Amino acid sequence: MSLYASSVTLRTVPGGHQTCLVSAGIGSCPNVMANGLMLAGTSSKTGVRLCICLSIHSFNFYFVLFCFRVAGEAHVFGTMLVAYGYIYPLQNHKKLVMSNDTSLYRFQVKPPFTLCVLLFSAIYLAKRNIRKKGMLEPYEQVHYNHLHEWLNHKWDFIVMQATEQYKAGKERKKADRVVFDCQERAYWIVNRPPHFVHTVVQYAGLRNPDIEALWPPLVLLLCLCRLVKYITTYKNHDAFLAPCLPSNPWQTDNDSYWTLNMRRVDVPTKMRVERWSFSLFELLSDLRGRDDFKIFLKKEFSGENLAFWEAAEELKWGTASSMSTKAETIFKTFLAPGAPRWINIDGRTMGLTVKGLEHPHRYVLEAAQTHVFLLMKKDTFFRYLKSPVYKDIQKKARNPEPHNFRLFNSNLSKPAGAKFSEPRCGHSSNHPLAAGGGGESKGCCCLCSSRCQGHDEQNRQEEVKSNTVALDIMRHIKYQHK
Amino acid sequence: MSRWRRSVDELTARRQQAECERAQEALSRVTSCFQQLTASLGSSADCSFLRDEINQTRVLAHRICSGLSRRLVRLLADGDSSVSGVEDRRLSERLWVVFLSALENFLFDLHKARDLIEQFPLTQRSDRRSLVSTGCIDGMVGVAARVALVQVPWLTLEEEPSPDLTNHIAELEAMLSEMQQRVSVAFWSVEATQPAWAEARGEPEELDGSLEDLMEVEVASSSKKKMAACCQLPCCGLGCIG
């Protein structure tokens, strides 16, 4: 991974509790500054932004972005920049922190993405091994051994390339070589590739590390697919994305939503019932759903699974003093041979659980509980969804009408044939404090400014104005010191 | 008759393998020097000399690569069953794997070089102002000299027109995919010849101190040099700090 010493050397200037980074060595001509950022922008993908806090000694505002008034915050932010690899120190490599003294820092480079990360990491480690004659840090040794095993087929190349790179590096002048080495070291400390664990593919004897370097993106792809699926399923149930029926109690001060969705309501709402069908976890988390499920299981005479699951939950969340008694009752009821509600789990899990029950702790039933949960999920849950019990409750479930409040003293006349349009300040017609009836409204009639878009806009504009004032001041100071 | 023929073939194969090994070492040297040279692209040490050197290094690497790929394909595609024993075949496969890894490595550096040259074209004098001043004091003469010392076995035999950077990249990528299609070598069956940690026991050299020690000395001297470089800019209103 070839890197190069980039841009300017920065130095920290201690100012009591406020650290400030001063860039030395660039002129004030805007070209250089712009390109300093641009280089960092293309390489580090976010553009390097430095924190500078105002201290009376610092004059350099080229990279002003933040002004820290809280003591120590600048130091923390600076350390984060170093730790995440945007800047690297030219001294003190053991720890990537920003220290509050006159030490030097430089911008780091983020090379383009490549799948050969492992290869480059191995070359770097071999090079360092040559340089240090085997005296690597312990974590480096571990990584080296891991890579030697994982990239064994390319090892000859790695050693050859590392030797050549080392010798080529020696041809440079000492100062540049040192900076280059510092940069590389800091880069690899931050961007160490993760260890790949043995995989099934490897056991089959078909190891191909180049493909396995693709696993992180593949895993990411799988996670994204799952996320998309989750979003499409829960889209209508999210209170931020879809309107709450009948109305959001926090907005309208009407708590019918809560009363309709109480724990022991006879007739649940349609949204609630729909939510039960998403997964067994949803069904069991909603206690009303759990009751419904219990009714179904009673009809099927297979209620012991759910009962065991509930008992295990009770054990998990219960008090420590009651644990041993609970464990005993559970054993007698569910697990002992010939128990009245004996659950059907495989022999291995049963053996483990029974053995664990000799010294019961909170999670002793975890394995059995998971097994039972999976049994219910794979089999009983789908039967429940198709059962008459569920279909019945679906039919019975009610769908409350959305509220439509009107201002009691609204005297806005409705023009004939007016459409039910939104008032000018952007309230939806369901907003309780909106001008009722739609049509033209004369300005914002809302009484609560925090929910009004018009008021929000005003607040935002004020904030923008105050920020630009701050920026202007700083720019003024900079030009004064040119 | 066939035994004589076989021994002759074996000898040729072995000679070719030795040639490929030497070429591989040369390629390694050239690519590592190329990497060092491209590290200075876009910095204050960037100049036409550097660009020329980079070009020459690239051309040399191109010659080595094309010759090596041809020879390796010839070694491995033909000699499946006939000549080589198991040992020879294993050696050829190792050379193959090493060469492909070297190609990937070199391709990465070429991509980087192309991006940097695109961002910092030095066609006019005014372009020099866009260079980032890294305080780099090296003119890369040593590295360039190292490249010049590289010798390839077939350098004098084959003369081909050398491509420019973009075509070079495209050519190498095509070469890589073509090679992987023509010969199927199981990467994982190749084993390393050297044990782990062997390279640390290399030639005894002067003891380089740790980076921290080196930097201690360097900060005093190099910072002065860097300050000197910076103060030459007339518009710098900072004054020397520290």
Short mmCIF file of C-alpha atoms in Angstrom, two decimals, chain A residues 23-406:
data_model
loop_
_atom_site.label_atom_id
_atom_site.label_comp_id
_atom_site.label_asym_id
_atom_site.label_seq_id
_atom_site.Cartn_x
_atom_site.Cartn_y
_atom_site.Cartn_z
CA SER A 23 -0.80 24.75 9.88
CA ALA A 24 2.72 25.67 9.12
CA GLY A 25 4.35 25.73 5.80
CA ILE A 26 1.65 26.77 3.44
CA GLY A 27 1.22 30.19 2.10
CA SER A 28 -2.01 31.99 2.47
CA CYS A 29 -2.75 31.93 -1.20
CA PRO A 30 -6.17 30.42 -1.69
CA ASN A 31 -5.04 27.99 -4.34
CA VAL A 32 -2.84 26.11 -2.00
CA MET A 33 -5.45 25.96 0.65
CA ALA A 34 -8.09 24.81 -1.75
CA ASN A 35 -5.87 22.12 -3.07
CA GLY A 36 -4.79 21.07 0.33
CA LEU A 37 -8.40 20.34 1.02
CA MET A 38 -8.98 18.85 -2.37
CA LEU A 39 -6.21 16.37 -2.05
CA ALA A 40 -7.48 15.33 1.27
CA GLY A 41 -10.97 15.38 -0.15
CA THR A 42 -10.26 12.88 -2.85
CA SER A 43 -8.24 10.70 -0.65
CA SER A 44 -10.08 10.77 2.59
CA LYS A 45 -13.51 11.04 1.02
CA THR A 46 -14.81 13.48 3.53
CA GLY A 47 -12.31 16.22 3.15
CA VAL A 48 -10.20 16.69 6.18
CA ARG A 49 -11.73 19.11 8.53
CA LEU A 50 -9.71 20.31 11.39
CA CYS A 51 -10.92 21.58 14.61
CA ILE A 52 -9.44 24.76 15.78
CA CYS A 53 -10.47 26.41 18.88
CA LEU A 54 -9.91 30.04 19.39
CA SER A 55 -6.95 30.68 21.51
CA ILE A 56 -5.26 33.97 21.74
CA HIS A 57 -2.08 32.55 20.26
CA SER A 58 -3.49 31.11 17.13
CA PHE A 59 -3.81 33.17 14.03
CA ASN A 60 -4.51 30.54 11.49
CA PHE A 61 -8.10 30.12 10.50
CA TYR A 62 -7.63 28.36 7.23
CA PHE A 63 -9.40 25.29 8.39
CA VAL A 64 -11.83 26.76 10.79
CA LEU A 65 -14.89 24.72 11.26
CA PHE A 66 -15.58 24.43 14.91
CA CYS A 67 -15.04 26.63 17.82
CA PHE A 68 -14.99 24.84 21.09
CA ARG A 69 -15.96 26.70 24.14
CA VAL A 70 -15.99 23.75 26.46
CA ALA A 71 -12.67 22.98 27.96
CA GLY A 72 -11.12 19.78 26.71
CA GLU A 73 -13.55 19.29 23.87
CA ALA A 74 -11.03 20.38 21.30
CA HIS A 75 -8.57 17.88 22.64
CA VAL A 76 -11.09 15.08 22.42
CA PHE A 77 -12.07 16.04 18.92
CA GLY A 78 -8.46 16.21 17.85
CA THR A 79 -7.79 12.80 19.31
CA MET A 80 -10.74 11.44 17.41
CA LEU A 81 -9.36 12.83 14.19
CA VAL A 82 -6.10 11.06 14.85
CA ALA A 83 -7.69 7.85 16.01
CA TYR A 84 -9.90 7.59 12.96
CA GLY A 85 -6.97 8.15 10.71
CA TYR A 86 -7.57 11.57 9.21
CA ILE A 87 -4.37 12.95 10.65
CA TYR A 88 -1.34 11.04 11.79
CA PRO A 89 1.31 12.03 14.26
CA LEU A 90 4.94 12.21 13.33
CA GLN A 91 5.94 11.22 16.81
CA ASN A 92 4.40 9.01 19.47
CA HIS A 93 3.19 6.15 17.34
CA LYS A 94 2.34 3.80 20.09
CA LYS A 95 -0.91 5.58 20.76
CA LEU A 96 -2.81 7.45 18.12
CA VAL A 97 -3.83 10.42 20.18
CA MET A 98 -3.41 14.10 19.87
CA SER A 99 -1.31 15.41 22.65
CA ASN A 100 -1.43 18.89 23.97
CA ASP A 101 2.14 19.84 23.17
CA THR A 102 4.18 21.05 20.24
CA SER A 103 4.04 17.85 18.28
CA LEU A 104 3.73 17.55 14.54
CA TYR A 105 0.87 16.07 12.56
CA ARG A 106 0.12 15.50 8.95
CA PHE A 107 -2.87 14.72 6.83
CA GLN A 108 -3.38 11.07 6.15
CA VAL A 109 -4.22 9.58 2.81
CA LYS A 110 -7.02 7.15 2.19
CA PRO A 111 -6.05 5.11 -0.85
CA PRO A 112 -8.74 3.89 -3.22
CA PHE A 113 -10.65 0.79 -2.37
CA THR A 114 -9.04 -2.47 -3.32
CA LEU A 115 -9.69 -6.09 -2.63
CA CYS A 116 -6.01 -6.75 -2.05
CA VAL A 117 -6.08 -5.27 1.43
CA LEU A 118 -4.82 -8.46 3.01
CA LEU A 119 -1.99 -8.65 0.56
CA PHE A 120 -0.86 -5.10 1.20
CA SER A 121 -1.16 -5.58 4.90
CA ALA A 122 1.03 -8.66 4.67
CA ILE A 123 3.63 -6.84 2.61
CA TYR A 124 3.69 -4.04 5.13
CA LEU A 125 4.12 -6.44 8.03
CA ALA A 126 6.91 -8.30 6.29
CA LYS A 127 8.61 -5.01 5.57
CA ARG A 128 8.32 -4.00 9.17
CA ASN A 129 9.64 -7.37 10.18
CA ILE A 130 12.71 -6.84 8.09
CA ARG A 131 13.22 -3.42 9.53
CA LYS A 132 12.72 -4.45 13.12
CA LYS A 133 14.50 -7.77 12.72
CA GLY A 134 11.68 -9.73 14.20
CA MET A 135 10.88 -7.41 17.07
CA LEU A 136 7.29 -6.68 16.29
CA GLU A 137 4.57 -5.70 18.69
CA PRO A 138 2.51 -8.61 19.99
CA TYR A 139 -0.59 -7.72 18.03
CA GLU A 140 1.55 -7.39 14.92
CA GLN A 141 3.02 -10.81 15.54
CA VAL A 142 -0.41 -12.33 15.86
CA HIS A 143 -1.51 -10.67 12.67
CA TYR A 144 1.66 -11.76 10.91
CA ASN A 145 1.15 -15.37 11.84
CA HIS A 146 -2.45 -15.23 10.79
CA LEU A 147 -1.55 -13.75 7.43
CA HIS A 148 1.26 -16.21 6.93
CA GLU A 149 -1.23 -19.00 7.26
CA TRP A 150 -3.96 -17.35 5.27
CA LEU A 151 -1.84 -16.06 2.41
CA ASN A 152 0.64 -18.87 2.39
CA HIS A 153 0.45 -19.34 -1.35
CA LYS A 154 1.46 -15.76 -1.97
CA TRP A 155 4.06 -15.65 0.73
CA ASP A 156 7.05 -15.83 -1.60
CA PHE A 157 5.76 -12.85 -3.46
CA ILE A 158 5.06 -11.02 -0.24
CA VAL A 159 8.58 -11.51 1.07
CA MET A 160 10.16 -10.60 -2.23
CA GLN A 161 8.10 -7.47 -2.61
CA ALA A 162 8.67 -6.46 0.98
CA THR A 163 12.43 -6.78 0.61
CA GLU A 164 12.41 -4.79 -2.59
CA GLN A 165 10.20 -2.09 -1.13
CA TYR A 166 12.42 -1.86 1.89
CA LYS A 167 15.49 -1.44 -0.26
CA ALA A 168 13.78 1.06 -2.53
CA GLY A 169 12.71 3.00 0.52
CA LYS A 170 16.27 3.24 1.71
CA GLU A 171 17.18 5.11 -1.44
CA ARG A 172 15.24 8.11 -0.32
CA LYS A 173 16.50 10.88 1.85
CA LYS A 174 16.20 10.16 5.51
CA ALA A 175 13.61 12.76 6.42
CA ASP A 176 11.24 11.70 3.69
CA ARG A 177 11.76 8.08 4.51
CA VAL A 178 10.91 8.67 8.13
CA VAL A 179 7.75 10.57 7.28
CA PHE A 180 6.73 7.88 4.84
CA ASP A 181 7.26 5.20 7.45
CA CYS A 182 5.30 7.14 10.04
CA GLN A 183 2.44 7.53 7.64
CA GLU A 184 2.39 3.90 6.73
CA ARG A 185 2.52 2.81 10.31
CA ALA A 186 -0.29 5.09 11.37
CA TYR A 187 -2.35 3.98 8.37
CA TRP A 188 -2.01 0.30 9.17
CA ILE A 189 -2.74 0.78 12.82
CA VAL A 190 -6.05 2.34 11.93
CA ASN A 191 -6.94 0.24 8.92
CA ARG A 192 -5.90 -3.18 10.04
CA PRO A 193 -7.97 -5.70 8.09
CA PRO A 194 -9.99 -8.04 10.27
CA HIS A 195 -8.99 -11.59 10.88
CA PHE A 196 -10.79 -14.10 8.79
CA VAL A 197 -11.87 -17.07 10.77
CA HIS A 198 -11.88 -20.53 9.39
CA THR A 199 -14.83 -21.07 7.17
CA VAL A 200 -16.77 -24.00 5.94
CA VAL A 201 -15.28 -23.42 2.53
CA GLN A 202 -11.87 -23.84 3.98
CA TYR A 203 -12.75 -27.12 5.57
CA ALA A 204 -13.86 -28.33 2.19
CA GLY A 205 -10.34 -27.68 1.06
CA LEU A 206 -11.36 -25.01 -1.37
CA ARG A 207 -9.81 -22.01 0.28
CA ASN A 208 -9.62 -18.96 -1.82
CA PRO A 209 -8.74 -15.92 0.22
CA ASP A 210 -9.38 -13.56 -2.65
CA ILE A 211 -13.02 -14.52 -2.68
CA GLU A 212 -13.16 -14.34 1.05
CA ALA A 213 -11.97 -10.79 0.87
CA LEU A 214 -15.33 -10.21 -0.75
CA TRP A 215 -17.21 -11.38 2.31
CA PRO A 216 -17.49 -8.03 4.05
CA PRO A 217 -19.30 -6.54 1.07
CA LEU A 218 -21.46 -9.63 0.78
CA VAL A 219 -22.37 -9.48 4.42
CA LEU A 220 -23.17 -5.84 3.97
CA LEU A 221 -25.40 -6.70 1.05
CA LEU A 222 -27.26 -9.25 3.11
CA CYS A 223 -27.72 -6.78 5.93
CA LEU A 224 -29.05 -4.22 3.50
CA CYS A 225 -31.54 -6.68 2.07
CA ARG A 226 -32.78 -7.44 5.52
CA LEU A 227 -33.04 -3.76 6.31
CA VAL A 228 -35.07 -3.14 3.18
CA LYS A 229 -37.37 -6.00 4.07
CA TYR A 230 -37.80 -4.63 7.56
CA ILE A 231 -38.61 -1.17 6.31
CA THR A 232 -41.22 -2.35 3.84
CA THR A 233 -42.90 -4.45 6.48
CA TYR A 234 -42.97 -1.89 9.25
CA LYS A 235 -43.48 1.15 7.08
CA ASN A 236 -47.09 1.70 7.95
CA HIS A 237 -46.61 1.00 11.61
CA ASP A 238 -44.05 3.63 12.31
CA ALA A 239 -45.53 6.61 14.08
CA PHE A 240 -43.17 8.97 12.33
CA LEU A 241 -43.87 7.76 8.84
CA ALA A 242 -47.55 7.00 8.90
CA PRO A 243 -50.28 8.86 10.73
CA CYS A 244 -51.40 7.34 13.97
CA LEU A 245 -55.04 6.27 14.11
CA PRO A 246 -57.16 7.84 15.45
CA SER A 247 -54.73 10.56 16.30
CA ASN A 248 -51.40 10.92 17.98
CA PRO A 249 -52.08 11.62 21.65
CA TRP A 250 -48.99 13.76 21.97
CA GLN A 251 -50.23 16.04 19.27
CA THR A 252 -53.91 16.23 19.88
CA ASP A 253 -54.10 15.61 23.62
CA ASN A 254 -56.69 12.96 22.96
CA ASP A 255 -55.78 9.61 24.40
CA SER A 256 -58.20 7.39 22.58
CA TYR A 257 -55.26 5.79 20.84
CA TRP A 258 -53.96 4.57 24.15
CA THR A 259 -57.32 3.38 25.41
CA LEU A 260 -57.93 1.47 22.21
CA ASN A 261 -54.60 -0.30 22.47
CA MET A 262 -54.63 -1.21 26.09
CA ARG A 263 -53.32 -4.46 27.37
CA ARG A 264 -56.58 -6.24 28.02
CA VAL A 265 -58.86 -4.70 25.44
CA ASP A 266 -61.44 -7.06 24.02
CA VAL A 267 -61.27 -5.88 20.47
CA PRO A 268 -57.84 -4.88 19.31
CA THR A 269 -57.21 -2.47 16.45
CA LYS A 270 -56.53 -3.65 12.95
CA MET A 271 -52.98 -2.32 12.93
CA ARG A 272 -52.22 -4.26 16.06
CA VAL A 273 -53.55 -7.48 14.65
CA GLU A 274 -51.62 -6.95 11.46
CA ARG A 275 -48.48 -6.46 13.47
CA TRP A 276 -48.92 -9.85 15.07
CA SER A 277 -48.55 -11.48 11.70
CA PHE A 278 -45.07 -10.10 11.12
CA SER A 279 -43.20 -12.52 13.30
CA LEU A 280 -43.66 -14.75 16.29
CA PHE A 281 -41.58 -12.33 18.30
CA GLU A 282 -44.10 -9.54 17.65
CA LEU A 283 -46.96 -11.81 18.54
CA LEU A 284 -45.44 -12.86 21.82
CA SER A 285 -44.23 -9.39 22.79
CA ASP A 286 -47.75 -8.01 22.57
CA LEU A 287 -49.51 -9.48 25.54
CA ARG A 288 -52.92 -9.29 23.86
CA GLY A 289 -51.47 -11.25 20.99
CA ARG A 290 -50.03 -13.75 23.38
CA ASP A 291 -53.49 -14.26 24.86
CA ASP A 292 -54.90 -14.88 21.44
CA PHE A 293 -52.15 -17.34 20.69
CA LYS A 294 -52.91 -19.11 23.94
CA ILE A 295 -56.54 -19.51 22.94
CA PHE A 296 -55.44 -21.06 19.70
CA LEU A 297 -53.00 -23.40 21.41
CA LYS A 298 -55.62 -24.50 23.87
CA LYS A 299 -57.77 -25.59 20.98
CA GLU A 300 -54.81 -27.52 19.61
CA PHE A 301 -53.88 -28.99 22.98
CA SER A 302 -50.29 -27.90 22.59
CA GLY A 303 -50.01 -25.16 25.08
CA GLU A 304 -47.04 -26.51 26.99
CA ASN A 305 -44.49 -24.93 24.63
CA LEU A 306 -45.81 -21.46 25.23
CA ALA A 307 -46.19 -22.14 28.92
CA PHE A 308 -42.58 -23.23 29.13
CA TRP A 309 -41.47 -20.21 27.19
CA GLU A 310 -43.36 -17.92 29.54
CA ALA A 311 -41.95 -19.67 32.57
CA ALA A 312 -38.43 -19.31 31.19
CA GLU A 313 -39.04 -15.61 30.62
CA GLU A 314 -40.21 -15.29 34.18
CA LEU A 315 -37.07 -16.95 35.38
CA LYS A 316 -34.91 -14.66 33.28
CA TRP A 317 -36.52 -11.47 34.42
CA GLY A 318 -37.48 -12.45 37.93
CA THR A 319 -35.83 -11.76 41.22
CA ALA A 320 -32.72 -13.62 42.22
CA SER A 321 -34.23 -14.96 45.41
CA SER A 322 -37.08 -16.68 43.62
CA MET A 323 -34.87 -18.32 41.05
CA SER A 324 -34.23 -21.64 42.69
CA THR A 325 -37.91 -22.25 43.51
CA LYS A 326 -38.92 -21.26 40.03
CA ALA A 327 -36.33 -23.54 38.51
CA GLU A 328 -37.59 -26.41 40.58
CA THR A 329 -41.20 -25.91 39.59
CA ILE A 330 -40.22 -25.61 35.97
CA PHE A 331 -38.31 -28.82 36.16
CA LYS A 332 -41.16 -30.64 37.81
CA THR A 333 -43.74 -29.30 35.40
CA PHE A 334 -41.95 -29.40 32.08
CA LEU A 335 -38.71 -31.26 32.04
CA ALA A 336 -38.87 -34.21 34.36
CA PRO A 337 -39.68 -37.51 32.66
CA GLY A 338 -43.39 -38.08 33.06
CA ALA A 339 -44.04 -34.44 33.88
CA PRO A 340 -47.61 -33.19 33.40
CA ARG A 341 -46.62 -30.71 30.67
CA TRP A 342 -43.62 -32.35 29.26
CA ILE A 343 -42.03 -30.43 26.36
CA ASN A 344 -40.56 -32.22 23.43
CA ILE A 345 -37.01 -31.02 22.94
CA ASP A 346 -34.08 -32.96 21.60
CA GLY A 347 -32.03 -35.11 23.88
CA ARG A 348 -28.88 -33.03 23.86
CA THR A 349 -30.60 -29.81 24.89
CA MET A 350 -32.58 -31.69 27.50
CA GLY A 351 -29.44 -33.17 28.94
CA LEU A 352 -27.69 -29.82 29.08
CA THR A 353 -30.66 -28.12 30.69
CA VAL A 354 -31.17 -30.74 33.32
CA LYS A 355 -27.52 -30.64 34.19
CA GLY A 356 -27.61 -26.88 34.40
CA LEU A 357 -30.62 -26.97 36.68
CA GLU A 358 -28.52 -28.49 39.39
CA HIS A 359 -27.01 -25.04 39.84
CA PRO A 360 -29.67 -22.79 38.46
CA HIS A 361 -28.91 -19.31 37.25
CA ARG A 362 -30.84 -16.81 35.21
CA TYR A 363 -30.01 -18.16 31.81
CA VAL A 364 -29.99 -21.84 32.53
CA LEU A 365 -33.03 -22.40 30.33
CA GLU A 366 -31.77 -20.30 27.47
CA ALA A 367 -30.99 -23.17 25.13
CA ALA A 368 -34.26 -24.94 25.76
CA GLN A 369 -36.21 -21.71 25.47
CA THR A 370 -34.62 -20.95 22.12
CA HIS A 371 -35.38 -24.43 20.90
CA VAL A 372 -39.00 -24.15 21.95
CA PHE A 373 -39.26 -20.73 20.38
CA LEU A 374 -37.95 -22.06 17.11
CA LEU A 375 -40.40 -24.95 17.25
CA MET A 376 -43.26 -22.58 17.72
CA LYS A 377 -41.99 -20.25 15.04
CA LYS A 378 -41.52 -22.86 12.40
CA ASP A 379 -44.68 -24.79 12.98
CA THR A 380 -47.32 -23.45 15.31
CA PHE A 381 -47.06 -19.81 14.29
CA PHE A 382 -48.00 -20.36 10.67
CA ARG A 383 -50.82 -22.63 11.63
CA TYR A 384 -52.05 -19.91 13.93
CA LEU A 385 -52.01 -17.37 11.12
CA LYS A 386 -54.18 -19.63 9.01
CA SER A 387 -56.43 -20.64 11.86
CA PRO A 388 -60.03 -19.52 12.34
CA VAL A 389 -59.05 -17.91 15.67
CA TYR A 390 -56.78 -15.44 13.97
CA LYS A 391 -59.09 -14.82 11.06
CA ASP A 392 -61.88 -14.21 13.48
CA ILE A 393 -59.97 -11.61 15.40
CA GLN A 394 -58.91 -10.00 12.17
CA LYS A 395 -62.53 -9.56 11.18
CA LYS A 396 -63.52 -8.31 14.55
CA ALA A 397 -60.65 -5.85 14.84
CA ARG A 398 -61.69 -2.28 14.53
CA ASN A 399 -60.26 0.46 12.48
CA PRO A 400 -60.73 3.76 14.20
CA GLU A 401 -61.54 6.80 12.16
CA PRO A 402 -58.94 9.53 12.08
CA HIS A 403 -59.91 12.51 14.19
CA ASN A 404 -60.86 15.71 12.58
CA PHE A 405 -60.99 18.49 15.08
CA ARG A 406 -62.30 21.88 14.29
#
